[in-house]
Coordinates of C-alpha atoms and ligand atoms in Angstrom, one line a residue:
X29 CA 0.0 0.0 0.0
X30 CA 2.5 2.2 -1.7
X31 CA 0.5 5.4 -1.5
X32 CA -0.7 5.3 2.3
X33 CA 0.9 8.0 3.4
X34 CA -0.3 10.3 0.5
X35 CA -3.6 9.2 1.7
X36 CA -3.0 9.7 5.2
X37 CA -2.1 13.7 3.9
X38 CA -5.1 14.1 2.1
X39 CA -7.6 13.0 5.2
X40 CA -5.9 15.9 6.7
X41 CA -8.5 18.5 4.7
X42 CA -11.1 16.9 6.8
X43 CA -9.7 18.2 10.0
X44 CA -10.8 21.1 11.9
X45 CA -14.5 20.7 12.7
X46 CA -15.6 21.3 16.2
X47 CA -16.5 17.8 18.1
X48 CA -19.6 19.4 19.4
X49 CA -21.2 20.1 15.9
X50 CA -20.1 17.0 14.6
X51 CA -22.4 15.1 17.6
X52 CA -25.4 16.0 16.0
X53 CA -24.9 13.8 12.8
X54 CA -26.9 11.2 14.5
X55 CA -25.8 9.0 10.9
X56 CA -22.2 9.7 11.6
X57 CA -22.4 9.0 15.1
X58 CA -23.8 5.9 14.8
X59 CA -20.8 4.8 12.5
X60 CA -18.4 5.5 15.4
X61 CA -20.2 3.8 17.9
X62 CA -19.6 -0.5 17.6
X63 CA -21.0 -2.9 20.2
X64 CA -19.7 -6.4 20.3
X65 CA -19.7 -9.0 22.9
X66 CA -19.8 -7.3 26.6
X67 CA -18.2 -3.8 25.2
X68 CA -19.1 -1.0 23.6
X69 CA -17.0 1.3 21.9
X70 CA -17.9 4.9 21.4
X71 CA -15.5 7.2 19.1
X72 CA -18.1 9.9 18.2
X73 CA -16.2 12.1 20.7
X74 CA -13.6 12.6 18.0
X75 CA -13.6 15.3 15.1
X76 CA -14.0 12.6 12.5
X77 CA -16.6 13.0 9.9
X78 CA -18.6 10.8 7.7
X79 CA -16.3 11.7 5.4
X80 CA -13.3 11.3 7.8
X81 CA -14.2 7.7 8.0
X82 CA -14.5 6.8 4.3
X83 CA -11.0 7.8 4.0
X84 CA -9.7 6.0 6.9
X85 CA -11.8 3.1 6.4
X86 CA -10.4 3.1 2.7
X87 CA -7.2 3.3 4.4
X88 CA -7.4 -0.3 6.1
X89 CA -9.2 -2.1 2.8
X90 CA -6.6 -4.2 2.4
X91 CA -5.9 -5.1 6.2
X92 CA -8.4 -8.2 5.8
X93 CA -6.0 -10.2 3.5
X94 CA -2.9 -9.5 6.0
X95 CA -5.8 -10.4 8.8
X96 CA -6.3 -13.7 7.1
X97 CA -2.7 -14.6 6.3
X98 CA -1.7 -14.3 10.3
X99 CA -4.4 -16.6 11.5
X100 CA -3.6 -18.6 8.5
X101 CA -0.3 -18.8 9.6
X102 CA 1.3 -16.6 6.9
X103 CA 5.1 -15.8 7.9
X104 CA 4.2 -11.9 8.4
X105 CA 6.9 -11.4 10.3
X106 CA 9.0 -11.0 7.7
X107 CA 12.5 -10.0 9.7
X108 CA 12.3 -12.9 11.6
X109 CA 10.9 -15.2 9.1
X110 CA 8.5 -16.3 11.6
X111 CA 4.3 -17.1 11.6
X112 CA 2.4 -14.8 14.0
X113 CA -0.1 -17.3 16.1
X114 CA -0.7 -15.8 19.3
X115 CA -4.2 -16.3 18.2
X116 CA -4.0 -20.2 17.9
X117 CA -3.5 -20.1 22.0
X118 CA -6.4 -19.3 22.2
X119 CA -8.7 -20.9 19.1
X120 CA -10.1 -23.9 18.7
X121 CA -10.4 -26.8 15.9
X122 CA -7.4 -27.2 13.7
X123 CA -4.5 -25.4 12.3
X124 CA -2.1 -26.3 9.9
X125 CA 1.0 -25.1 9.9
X126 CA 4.5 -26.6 8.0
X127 CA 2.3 -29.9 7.6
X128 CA 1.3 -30.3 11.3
X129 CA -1.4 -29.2 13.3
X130 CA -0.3 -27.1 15.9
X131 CA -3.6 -27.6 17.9
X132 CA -2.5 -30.9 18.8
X133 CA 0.7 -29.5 20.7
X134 CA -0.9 -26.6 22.1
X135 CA -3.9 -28.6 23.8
X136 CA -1.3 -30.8 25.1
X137 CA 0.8 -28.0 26.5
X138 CA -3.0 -26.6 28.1
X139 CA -3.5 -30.2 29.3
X140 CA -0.3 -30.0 31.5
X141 CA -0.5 -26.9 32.4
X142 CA -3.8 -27.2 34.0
X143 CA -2.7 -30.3 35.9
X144 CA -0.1 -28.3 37.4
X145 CA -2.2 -25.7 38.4
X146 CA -4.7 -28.2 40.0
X147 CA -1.6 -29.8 42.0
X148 CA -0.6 -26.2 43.4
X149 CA -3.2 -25.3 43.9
X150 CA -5.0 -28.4 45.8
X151 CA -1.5 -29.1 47.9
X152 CA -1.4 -31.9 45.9
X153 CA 2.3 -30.6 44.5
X154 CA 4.2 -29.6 47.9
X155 CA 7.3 -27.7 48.6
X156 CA 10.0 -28.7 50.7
X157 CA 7.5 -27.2 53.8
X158 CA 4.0 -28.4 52.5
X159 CA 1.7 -27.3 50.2
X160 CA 3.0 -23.8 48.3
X161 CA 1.2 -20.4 49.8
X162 CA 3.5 -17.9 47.1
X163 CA 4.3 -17.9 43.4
X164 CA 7.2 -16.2 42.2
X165 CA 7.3 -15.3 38.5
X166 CA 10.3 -14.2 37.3
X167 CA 10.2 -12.4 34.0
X168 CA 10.6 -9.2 32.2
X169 CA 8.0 -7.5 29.2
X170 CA 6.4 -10.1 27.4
X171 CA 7.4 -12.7 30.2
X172 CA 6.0 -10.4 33.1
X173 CA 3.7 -7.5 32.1
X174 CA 0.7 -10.0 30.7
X175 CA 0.6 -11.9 33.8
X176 CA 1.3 -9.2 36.2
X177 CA -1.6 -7.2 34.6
X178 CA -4.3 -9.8 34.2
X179 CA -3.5 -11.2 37.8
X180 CA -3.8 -7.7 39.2
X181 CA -7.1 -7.0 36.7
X182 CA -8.6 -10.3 38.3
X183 CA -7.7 -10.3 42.0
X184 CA -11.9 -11.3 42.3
X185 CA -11.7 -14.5 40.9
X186 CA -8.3 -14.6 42.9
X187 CA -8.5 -18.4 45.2
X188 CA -5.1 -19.7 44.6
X189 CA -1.4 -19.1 45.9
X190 CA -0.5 -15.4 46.1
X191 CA 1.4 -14.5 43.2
X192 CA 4.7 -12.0 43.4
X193 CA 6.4 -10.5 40.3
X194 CA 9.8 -9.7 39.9
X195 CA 11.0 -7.9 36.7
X196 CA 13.6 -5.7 37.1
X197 CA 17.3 -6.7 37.2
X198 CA 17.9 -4.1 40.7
X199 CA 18.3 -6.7 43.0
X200 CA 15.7 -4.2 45.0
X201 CA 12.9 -6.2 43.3
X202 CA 14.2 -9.5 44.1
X203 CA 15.0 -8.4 48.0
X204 CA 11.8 -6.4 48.1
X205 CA 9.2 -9.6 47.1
X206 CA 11.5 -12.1 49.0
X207 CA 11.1 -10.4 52.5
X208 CA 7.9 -11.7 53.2
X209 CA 8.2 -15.4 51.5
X210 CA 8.8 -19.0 53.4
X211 CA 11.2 -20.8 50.5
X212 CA 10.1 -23.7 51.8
X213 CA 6.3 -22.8 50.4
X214 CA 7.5 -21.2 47.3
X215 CA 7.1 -21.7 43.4
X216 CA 9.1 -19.7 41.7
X217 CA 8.7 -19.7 37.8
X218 CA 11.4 -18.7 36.0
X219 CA 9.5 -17.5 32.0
X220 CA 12.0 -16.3 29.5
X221 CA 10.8 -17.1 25.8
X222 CA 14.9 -17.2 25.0
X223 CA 16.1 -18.6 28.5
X224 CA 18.8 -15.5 28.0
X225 CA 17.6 -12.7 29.0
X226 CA 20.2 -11.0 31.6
X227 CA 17.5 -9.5 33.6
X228 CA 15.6 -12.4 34.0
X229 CA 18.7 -15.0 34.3
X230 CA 20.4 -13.1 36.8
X231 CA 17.1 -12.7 39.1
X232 CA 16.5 -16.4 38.5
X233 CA 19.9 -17.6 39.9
X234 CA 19.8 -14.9 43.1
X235 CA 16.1 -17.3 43.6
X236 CA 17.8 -20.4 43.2
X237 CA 20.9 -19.5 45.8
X238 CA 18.2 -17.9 48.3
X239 CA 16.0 -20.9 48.0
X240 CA 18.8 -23.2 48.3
X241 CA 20.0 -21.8 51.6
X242 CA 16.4 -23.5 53.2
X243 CA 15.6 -26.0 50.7
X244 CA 17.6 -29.3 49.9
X245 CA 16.4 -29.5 45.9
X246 CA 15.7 -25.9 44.8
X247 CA 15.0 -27.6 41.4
X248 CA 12.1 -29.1 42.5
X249 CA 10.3 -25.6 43.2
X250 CA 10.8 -24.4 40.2
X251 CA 9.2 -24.6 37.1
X252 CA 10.1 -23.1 33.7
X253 CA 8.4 -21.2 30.5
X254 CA 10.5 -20.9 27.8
X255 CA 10.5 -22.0 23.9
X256 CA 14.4 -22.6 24.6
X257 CA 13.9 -26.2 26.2
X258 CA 17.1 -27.4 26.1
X259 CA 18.0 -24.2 28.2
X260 CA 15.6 -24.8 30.8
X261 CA 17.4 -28.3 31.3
X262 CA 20.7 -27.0 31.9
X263 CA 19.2 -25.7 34.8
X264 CA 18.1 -28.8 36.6
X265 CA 14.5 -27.8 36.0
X266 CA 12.1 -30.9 35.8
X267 CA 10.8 -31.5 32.2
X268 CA 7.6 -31.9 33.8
X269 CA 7.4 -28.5 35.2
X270 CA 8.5 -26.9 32.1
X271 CA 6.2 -25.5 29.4
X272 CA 7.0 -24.8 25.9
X273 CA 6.1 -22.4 23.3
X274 CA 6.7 -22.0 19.8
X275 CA 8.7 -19.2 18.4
X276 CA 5.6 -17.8 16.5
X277 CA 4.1 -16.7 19.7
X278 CA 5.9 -12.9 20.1
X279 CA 6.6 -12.3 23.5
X280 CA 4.5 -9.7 24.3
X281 CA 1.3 -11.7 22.6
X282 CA 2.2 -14.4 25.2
X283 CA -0.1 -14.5 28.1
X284 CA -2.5 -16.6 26.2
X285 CA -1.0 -19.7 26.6
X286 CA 2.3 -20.9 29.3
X287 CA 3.8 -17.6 30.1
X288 CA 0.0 -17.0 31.9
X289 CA 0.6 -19.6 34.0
X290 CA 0.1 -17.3 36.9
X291 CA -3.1 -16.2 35.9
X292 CA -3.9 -19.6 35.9
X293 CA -2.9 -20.3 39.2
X294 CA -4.3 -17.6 40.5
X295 CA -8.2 -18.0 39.1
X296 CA -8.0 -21.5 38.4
X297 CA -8.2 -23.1 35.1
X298 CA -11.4 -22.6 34.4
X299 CA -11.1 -19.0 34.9
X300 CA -8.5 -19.2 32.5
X301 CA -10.6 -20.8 30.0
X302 CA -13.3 -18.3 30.2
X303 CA -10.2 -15.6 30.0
X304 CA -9.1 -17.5 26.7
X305 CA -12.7 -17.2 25.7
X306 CA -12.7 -13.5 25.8
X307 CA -10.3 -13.4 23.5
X308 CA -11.8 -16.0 21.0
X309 CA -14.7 -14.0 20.5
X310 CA -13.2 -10.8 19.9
X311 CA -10.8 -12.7 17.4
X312 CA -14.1 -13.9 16.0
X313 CA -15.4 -10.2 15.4
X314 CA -12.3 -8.9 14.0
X315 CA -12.6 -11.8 11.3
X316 CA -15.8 -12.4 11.0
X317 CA -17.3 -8.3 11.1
X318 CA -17.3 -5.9 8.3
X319 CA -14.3 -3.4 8.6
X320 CA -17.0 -0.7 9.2
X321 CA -18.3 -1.9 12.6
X322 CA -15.3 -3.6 13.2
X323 CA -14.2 -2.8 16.9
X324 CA -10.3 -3.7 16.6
X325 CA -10.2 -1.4 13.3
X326 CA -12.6 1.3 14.3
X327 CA -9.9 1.9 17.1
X328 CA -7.0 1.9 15.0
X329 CA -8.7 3.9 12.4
X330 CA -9.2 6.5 15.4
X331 CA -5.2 6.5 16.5
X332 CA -4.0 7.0 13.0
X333 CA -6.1 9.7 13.1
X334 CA -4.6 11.3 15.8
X335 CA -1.5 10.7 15.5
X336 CA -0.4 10.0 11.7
X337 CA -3.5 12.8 10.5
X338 CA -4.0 15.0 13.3
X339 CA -0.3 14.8 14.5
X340 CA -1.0 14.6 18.1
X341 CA 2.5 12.9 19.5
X342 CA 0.9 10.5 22.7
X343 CA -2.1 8.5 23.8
X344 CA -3.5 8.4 27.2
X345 CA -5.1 5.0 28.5
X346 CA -7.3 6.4 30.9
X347 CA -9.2 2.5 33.0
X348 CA -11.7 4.1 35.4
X349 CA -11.0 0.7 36.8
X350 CA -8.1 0.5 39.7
X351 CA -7.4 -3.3 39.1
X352 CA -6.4 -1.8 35.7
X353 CA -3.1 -0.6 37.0
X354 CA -1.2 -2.0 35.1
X355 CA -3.1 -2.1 31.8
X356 CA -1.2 1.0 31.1
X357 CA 2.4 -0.2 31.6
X358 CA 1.4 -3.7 29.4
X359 CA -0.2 -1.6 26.4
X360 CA 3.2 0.3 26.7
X361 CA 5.0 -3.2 25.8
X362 CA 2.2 -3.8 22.9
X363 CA 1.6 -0.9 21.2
X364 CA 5.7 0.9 21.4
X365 CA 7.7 -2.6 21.2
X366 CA 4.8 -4.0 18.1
X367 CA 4.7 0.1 16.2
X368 CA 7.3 2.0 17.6
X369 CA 9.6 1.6 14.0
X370 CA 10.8 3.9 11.7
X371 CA 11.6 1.5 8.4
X372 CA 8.7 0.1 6.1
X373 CA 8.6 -3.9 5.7
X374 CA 11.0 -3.4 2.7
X375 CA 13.3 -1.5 5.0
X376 CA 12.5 1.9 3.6
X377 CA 12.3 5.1 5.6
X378 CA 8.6 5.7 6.9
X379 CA 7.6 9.3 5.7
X380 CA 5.9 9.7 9.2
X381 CA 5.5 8.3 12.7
X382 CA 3.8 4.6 13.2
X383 CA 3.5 4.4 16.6
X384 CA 2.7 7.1 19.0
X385 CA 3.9 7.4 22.6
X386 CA 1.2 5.2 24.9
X387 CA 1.0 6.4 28.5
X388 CA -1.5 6.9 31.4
X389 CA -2.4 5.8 34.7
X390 CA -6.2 4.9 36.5
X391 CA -8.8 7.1 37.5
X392 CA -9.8 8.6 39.0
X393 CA -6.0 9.6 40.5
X394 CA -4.8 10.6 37.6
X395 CA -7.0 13.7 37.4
X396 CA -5.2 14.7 40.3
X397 CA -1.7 14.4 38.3
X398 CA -1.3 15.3 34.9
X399 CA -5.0 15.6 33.8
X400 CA -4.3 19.5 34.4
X401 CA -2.0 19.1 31.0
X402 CA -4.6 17.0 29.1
X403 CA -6.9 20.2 30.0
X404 CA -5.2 23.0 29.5
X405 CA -1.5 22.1 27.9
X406 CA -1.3 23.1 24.2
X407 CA -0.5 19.7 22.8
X408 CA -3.8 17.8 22.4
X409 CA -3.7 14.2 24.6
X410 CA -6.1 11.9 22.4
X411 CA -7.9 9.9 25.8
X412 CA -9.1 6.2 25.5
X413 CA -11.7 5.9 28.9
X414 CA -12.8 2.8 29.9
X415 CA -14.8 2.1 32.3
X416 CA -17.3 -1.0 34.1
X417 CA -21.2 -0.4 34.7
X418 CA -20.6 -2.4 38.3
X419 CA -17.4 -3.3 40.1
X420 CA -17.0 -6.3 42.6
X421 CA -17.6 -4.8 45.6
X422 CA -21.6 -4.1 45.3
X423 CA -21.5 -2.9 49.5
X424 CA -19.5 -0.1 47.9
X425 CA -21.8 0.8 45.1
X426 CA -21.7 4.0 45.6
X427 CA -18.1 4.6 45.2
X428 CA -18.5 2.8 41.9
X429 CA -21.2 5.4 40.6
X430 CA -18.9 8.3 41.4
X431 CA -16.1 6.1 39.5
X432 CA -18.4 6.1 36.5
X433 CA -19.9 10.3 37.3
X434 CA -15.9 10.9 37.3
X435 CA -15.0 8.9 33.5
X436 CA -18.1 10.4 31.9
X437 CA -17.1 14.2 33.7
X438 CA -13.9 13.7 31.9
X439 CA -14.9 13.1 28.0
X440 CA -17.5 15.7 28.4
X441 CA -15.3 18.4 29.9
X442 CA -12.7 17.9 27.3
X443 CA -15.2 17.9 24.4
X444 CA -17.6 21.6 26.1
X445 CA -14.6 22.8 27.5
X446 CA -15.3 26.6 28.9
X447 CA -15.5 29.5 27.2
X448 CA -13.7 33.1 28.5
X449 CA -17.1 34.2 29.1
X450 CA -18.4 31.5 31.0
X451 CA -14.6 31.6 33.4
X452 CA -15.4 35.3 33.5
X453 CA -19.0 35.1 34.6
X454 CA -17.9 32.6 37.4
X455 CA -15.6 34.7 38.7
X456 CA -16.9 38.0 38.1
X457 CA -17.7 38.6 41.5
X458 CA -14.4 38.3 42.9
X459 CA -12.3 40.4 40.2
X460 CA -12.6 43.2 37.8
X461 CA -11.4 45.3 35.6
X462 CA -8.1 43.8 34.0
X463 CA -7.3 41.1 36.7
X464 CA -10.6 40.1 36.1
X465 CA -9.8 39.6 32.7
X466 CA -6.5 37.7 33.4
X467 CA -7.9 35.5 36.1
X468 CA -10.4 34.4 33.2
X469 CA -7.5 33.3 31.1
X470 CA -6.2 30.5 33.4
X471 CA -9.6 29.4 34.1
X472 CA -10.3 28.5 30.3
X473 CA -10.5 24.8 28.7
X474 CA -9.8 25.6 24.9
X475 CA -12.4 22.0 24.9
X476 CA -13.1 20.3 21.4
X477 CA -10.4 17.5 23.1
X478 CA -11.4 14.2 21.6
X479 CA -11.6 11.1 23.4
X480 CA -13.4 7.6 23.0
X481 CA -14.8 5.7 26.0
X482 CA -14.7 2.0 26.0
X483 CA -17.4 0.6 28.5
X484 CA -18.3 -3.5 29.6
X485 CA -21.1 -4.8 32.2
X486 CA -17.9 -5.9 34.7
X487 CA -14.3 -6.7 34.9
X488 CA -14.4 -10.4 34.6
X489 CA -12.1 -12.7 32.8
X490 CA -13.7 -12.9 29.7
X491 CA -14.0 -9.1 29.4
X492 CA -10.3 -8.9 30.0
X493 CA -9.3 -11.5 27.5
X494 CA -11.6 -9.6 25.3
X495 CA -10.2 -6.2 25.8
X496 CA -6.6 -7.0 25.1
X497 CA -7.4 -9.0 22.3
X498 CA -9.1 -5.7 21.4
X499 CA -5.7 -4.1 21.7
X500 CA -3.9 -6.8 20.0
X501 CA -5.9 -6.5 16.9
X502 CA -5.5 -2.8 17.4
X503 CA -2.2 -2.8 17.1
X504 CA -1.9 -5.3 14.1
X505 CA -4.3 -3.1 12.0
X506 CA -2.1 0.1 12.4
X507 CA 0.6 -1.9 11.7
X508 CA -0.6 -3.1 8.8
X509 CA -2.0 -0.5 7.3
X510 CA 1.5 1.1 7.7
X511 CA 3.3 -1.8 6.4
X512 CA 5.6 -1.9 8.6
X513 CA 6.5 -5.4 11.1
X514 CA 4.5 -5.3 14.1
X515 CA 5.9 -8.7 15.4
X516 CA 10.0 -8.4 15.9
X517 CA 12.1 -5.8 18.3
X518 CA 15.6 -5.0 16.9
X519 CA 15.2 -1.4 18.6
X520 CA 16.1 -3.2 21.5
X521 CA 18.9 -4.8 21.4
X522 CA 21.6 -2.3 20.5
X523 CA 21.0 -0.9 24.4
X524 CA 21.8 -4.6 25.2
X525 CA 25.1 -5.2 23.6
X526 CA 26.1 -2.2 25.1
X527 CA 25.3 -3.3 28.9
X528 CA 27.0 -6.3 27.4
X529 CA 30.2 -4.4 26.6
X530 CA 29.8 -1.7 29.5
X531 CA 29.7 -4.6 32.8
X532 CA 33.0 -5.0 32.9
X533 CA 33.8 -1.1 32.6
X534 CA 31.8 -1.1 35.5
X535 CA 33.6 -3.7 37.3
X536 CA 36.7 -0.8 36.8
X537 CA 37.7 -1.7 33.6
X538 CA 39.7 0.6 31.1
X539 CA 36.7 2.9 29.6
X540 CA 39.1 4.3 27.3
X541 CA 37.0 3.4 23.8
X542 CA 33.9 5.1 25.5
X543 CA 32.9 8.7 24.6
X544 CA 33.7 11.0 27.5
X545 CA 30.4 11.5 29.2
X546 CA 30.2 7.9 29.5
X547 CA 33.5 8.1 30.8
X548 CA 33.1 10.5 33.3
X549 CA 29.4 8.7 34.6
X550 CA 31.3 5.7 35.1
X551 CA 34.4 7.0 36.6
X552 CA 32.0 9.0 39.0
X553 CA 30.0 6.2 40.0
X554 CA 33.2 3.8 40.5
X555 CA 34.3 6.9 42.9
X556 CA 31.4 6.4 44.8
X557 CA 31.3 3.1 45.3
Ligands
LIG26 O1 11.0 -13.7 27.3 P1 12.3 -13.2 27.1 O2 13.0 -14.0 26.0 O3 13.1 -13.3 28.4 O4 12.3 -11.7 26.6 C1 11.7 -10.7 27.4 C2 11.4 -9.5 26.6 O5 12.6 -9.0 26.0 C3 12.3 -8.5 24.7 O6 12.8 -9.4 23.8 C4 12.8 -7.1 24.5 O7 13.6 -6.6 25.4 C5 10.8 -8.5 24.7 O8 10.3 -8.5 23.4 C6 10.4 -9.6 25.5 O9 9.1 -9.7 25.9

C-alpha cells in the first residue's frame, strides 16, 4: 500500500470541525459507535466526519488479507521469518502449519498446564515445607507485564497461591518480594521465551541460591516457560514443570498460553478458559465483522487519526478501573515494542510516525496528576476511557457510581470545555477590571479535546481476554496498514550489547573506547562506590 501515506495527507482536509457540531450527525455518530460482545466502543467524541471515516476506512481495505494470512499462519513477520499465532493459544479446531497441526501441541501444553495448576493449587504438588502459599514469576516484558496485569485485573476470581512478580534486574525487586516469602512454600517460575535474557537470568539464579540456603532441591520448586527447552534443562529444572512455546508466539502476545501460567494459578483453570474465551470472540469479530463496525479497526482507524493525520504525538489510557493498573504499563509493551519503528517492511524510511507514545495511569487519581496538561496544555492528549457499569464490591456501590460520574465528567469536559465568558461570569464577583480579565484566562478549557470511551457490564475474565485482544488486533491493524512489522524488536537490542560491553567497565575496567560522558558517569560512579 505504496501510496498510504499520500492518503494519510489528504484525510488531513477533513480536520478542523468542532466535536460538538459534529455530535449531531446522529448518521455519523452511529458509525463511530460498535457494540460487540460485553463492550461497547464509542469514538463519536472525535472530530471525525462521515467523510473522515471513508478515508480512513479506505485506508485499512486491504488489512483483511494481511488479517487472514496471520491466522492462517502466513510468515508476516517478515524480519524474523516467523508465523504470528498468538491467536492459535487461544482458538479452537485445527491449524495447519509446515504440515502439522499445531492444535495438537498446544492442547497438550494446556493439558499440563492445568494439571499443574490443580496440583498447586489443591497441595497436591508440595514444597520442601508443605503445600505452596506464594508464586514467584520471574520475567521481564512479554514474560512479566501480561501476567502481572491480568492477575492484578482479576484479583476477584483470585482463590489460589498469592502471586509475586519480579521484573527488574535491581536486586531491590528480588529483596523487596523475598522479604515476606517461606522458601520452603514457594514456586518460583522462571519464564523467558529465550532462557537469555540478563535481567531475567540473573534474578533467577539470586532465587535459586536464596531458595537453596532453606531447601535441599531448589529444582524441585521451580518450574520453567521458555521455547528454549534445552535451556531450561541445563538448569536442573524438571521437564515436567517446564512449558514450551513455539517461536511464532511474540513475547509480548504471550499470556494466552504458558507464560499466563500465573493467571492460571491464580483464578484456576477454568477462569482461565473463560479468559481464553474472551479473546476468541473478539478474534471472532475482527474476522468475521465488516471493517465498518469492526471494533479492533474502528480503534486503530481512530489512533491514526490522531497521531499520523492530526499529529498529536501521545495516547492516554485512561481504565476508570483501579485493578487496571497495570493495563497501562502492558499496552506500553504492545503498542511501542509492536509500532514504535521507523523503516517500512521493505526497509525503507517511513515518511511519518507509526506508533505514538502510549501512556497513562487509572482514574480517578490521575485527574489529580497530569490531567491538568490534558486540560489546559497546548498539545492535544487523544484519551481512550474505559470504564465497568458495576465493580466487585456491590457494598460499595456508591463509590462505583462516582467512579463512573468521574469517567463520563472527563470526556464531556474535554469535548464543552469553557469559554472566556463563561470563566469570567464565574468569577466576576471576585475580580474586575483587568485582573478580572486575566484570572479568566487561566480558568479556560480551549475544549473540542477528543476522546473515546470503552465501557463493559464488569471486569471479569472474559471481558479482560476480550479487551486485550481488542488491543492486539488494534495494534496489528495500524501496523498493517503502515506496512511496517509489528511482530520483531531489533530497537532493542543495541542498548543490550552495550550493557553487554559496559559490565565489565563497570567492574573498573579501562573505559578508554567510550565517549567522555560515559567516561566521566562511570568514573564517577566507580568513585562512589
Ligand atoms: O521472554 P524473554 O526472552 O526473556 O524476553 C523478554 C522481553 O525482552 C524483549 O525481547 C525485548 O527486550 C521483549 O520483546 C520480550 O518480551
Amino acid at each position: 500500500m505504496n501510496d498510504v501515506w499520500t492518503r494519510i495527507k489528504a484525510l488531513k482536509a477533513h480536520k478542523g470541525q468542532r466535536i460538538a457540531d459534529l455530535l449531531n450527525d446522529e448518521d455519523r455518530n452511529a458509525r463511530l459507535v460498535v457494540e460487540t460482545g460485553p463492550f461497547l466502543f464509542d469514538a463519536s467524541k472525535t472530530a471525525i466526519d462521515g467523510a473522515a471515516l471513508d478515508g480512513l476506512l479506505d485506508l485499512a481495505a486491504d488489512v483483511a488479507a494481511r488479517r487472514d494470512a496471520m491466522f492462517e499462519g502466513g510468515r508476516i513477520n517478515e524480519t524474523e521469518g516467523r508465523a504470528v499465532l498468538h491467536t492459535a493459544l487461544r482458538a479452537r479446531g485445527t491449524l495447519m502449519l509446515d504440515g502439522e497441526d499445531i492444535m495438537t501441541g498446544l492442547s497438550e501444553t494446556r493439558d499440563r498446564m492445568r494439571a499443574f495448576a490443580d496440583d498447586v493449587r489443591s497441595g497436591a504438588f508440595k514444597g520442601q515445607g508443605g503445600a505452596i502459599t506464594d508464586v514467584v514469576n520471574i520475567g521481564i516484558g512479554g514474560s512479566d507485564l501480561g501476567p502481572a496485569m491480568a492477575t492484578r485485573a482479576l484479583g476477584p476470581y483470585h482463590d489460589g497461591p498469592r502471586c509475586h512478580f519480579v521484573s527488574n534486574v535491581d536486586g531491590a525487586d528480588w529483596a523487596d518480594t523475598a522479604k515476606g516469602l517461606n522458601p520452603e512454600t514457594t514456586l518460583v517460575i522462571v519464564a523467558s521465551k529465550t532462557f537469555t535474557t540478563i535481567e531475567t537470568m540473573t534474578n533467577a539464579r539470586t532465587a535459586w541460591d536464596w531458595m537453596a540456603g532453606t531447601v535441599d532441591d531448589p529444582g524441585t520448586q521451580f518450574a520453567a516457560v521458555s521455547s528454549a527447552q534445552e535451556k531450561t534443562a541445563e538448569w536442573g529444572i524438571d521437564a515436567s514443570r517446564v512449558f514450551g512455546f513455539e517461536d511464532w508466539v511474540g513475547g509480548r502476545y504471550s499470556m494466552w498460553g504458558p507464560i499466563g501460567l500465573p493467571i492460571m494459578l491464580a483464578i484456576g483453570p477454568d477462569g482461565f478458559d473463560e479468559f481464553l474465551g474472551g479473546a476468541r470472540d473478539m478474534d471472532a469479530h475482527f474476522c468475521d465483522a465488516p471493517l465498518e463496525g469492526n471494533m479492533p479497526v474502528l480503534l486503530a482507524l481512530v489512533g491514526m487519526w490522531h497521531h499520523q493525520v492530526l499529529g498529536y504525538p501521545t495516547r492516554a489510557v485512561l481504565p476508570y478501573d483501579d485493578r487496571l493498573a497495570r493495563l497501562p504499563a502492558y499496552l506500553q509493551q504492545l503498542e511501542m515494542e509492536s509500532n514504535g519503528k521507523g523503516v517500512s517492511m521493505a526497509g525503507e524510511p517511513l515518511e511519518g510516525p507509526a506508533g505514538p507514545v502510549v501512556w497513562g495511569e487509572p482514574g480517578t487519581n490521575g485527574q489529580h496528576a497530569f490531567y491538568q496538561l490534558i486540560h489546559q496544555g497546548r498539545t492535544p492528549v487523544p484519551c481512550e476511557f474505559m470504564v465497568a457499569a458495576e465493580g466487585h464490591e456491590p457494598e460499595l456501590d456508591h463509590h462505583h457510581k462516582l467512579l463512573i460520574a468521574n469517567c463520563l465528567a472527563q470526556s464531556e469536559a474535554l469535548l464543552k470545555g469553557r469559554s472566556h465568558a463563561e470563566a469570567r461570569a464565574n468569577i466576576a464577583n471576585r475580580f474586575s477590571g483587568a485582573e478580572l480579565e486575566r484570572q479568566a484566562a487561566h480558568r479556560v478549557f480551549e475544549g473540542n479535546r477528543p476522546s473515546t470511551t470503552l465501557i463493559y457490564p464488569k471486569l471479569t475474565p472474559a471481558a479482560l481476554g476480550g479487551m486485550v485482544a481488542l488491543y492486539e488486533h488494534r495494534v496489528f491493524v495500524e501496523g498493517a496498514i503502515l506496512g511496517i512489522n509489528s511482530f520483531d524488536q531489533w530497537g532493542v537490542e543495541l542498548g543490550k550489547e552495550l550493557a553487554t560491553s559496559l559490565g565489565p567497565l563497570v567492574e573498573g575496567g579501562d573505559a578508554f573506547a567510550k565517549d567522555t560522558s560515559t567516561r566521566r558517569l562511570l568514573e564517577r560512579l566507580a568513585s562512589w562506590r
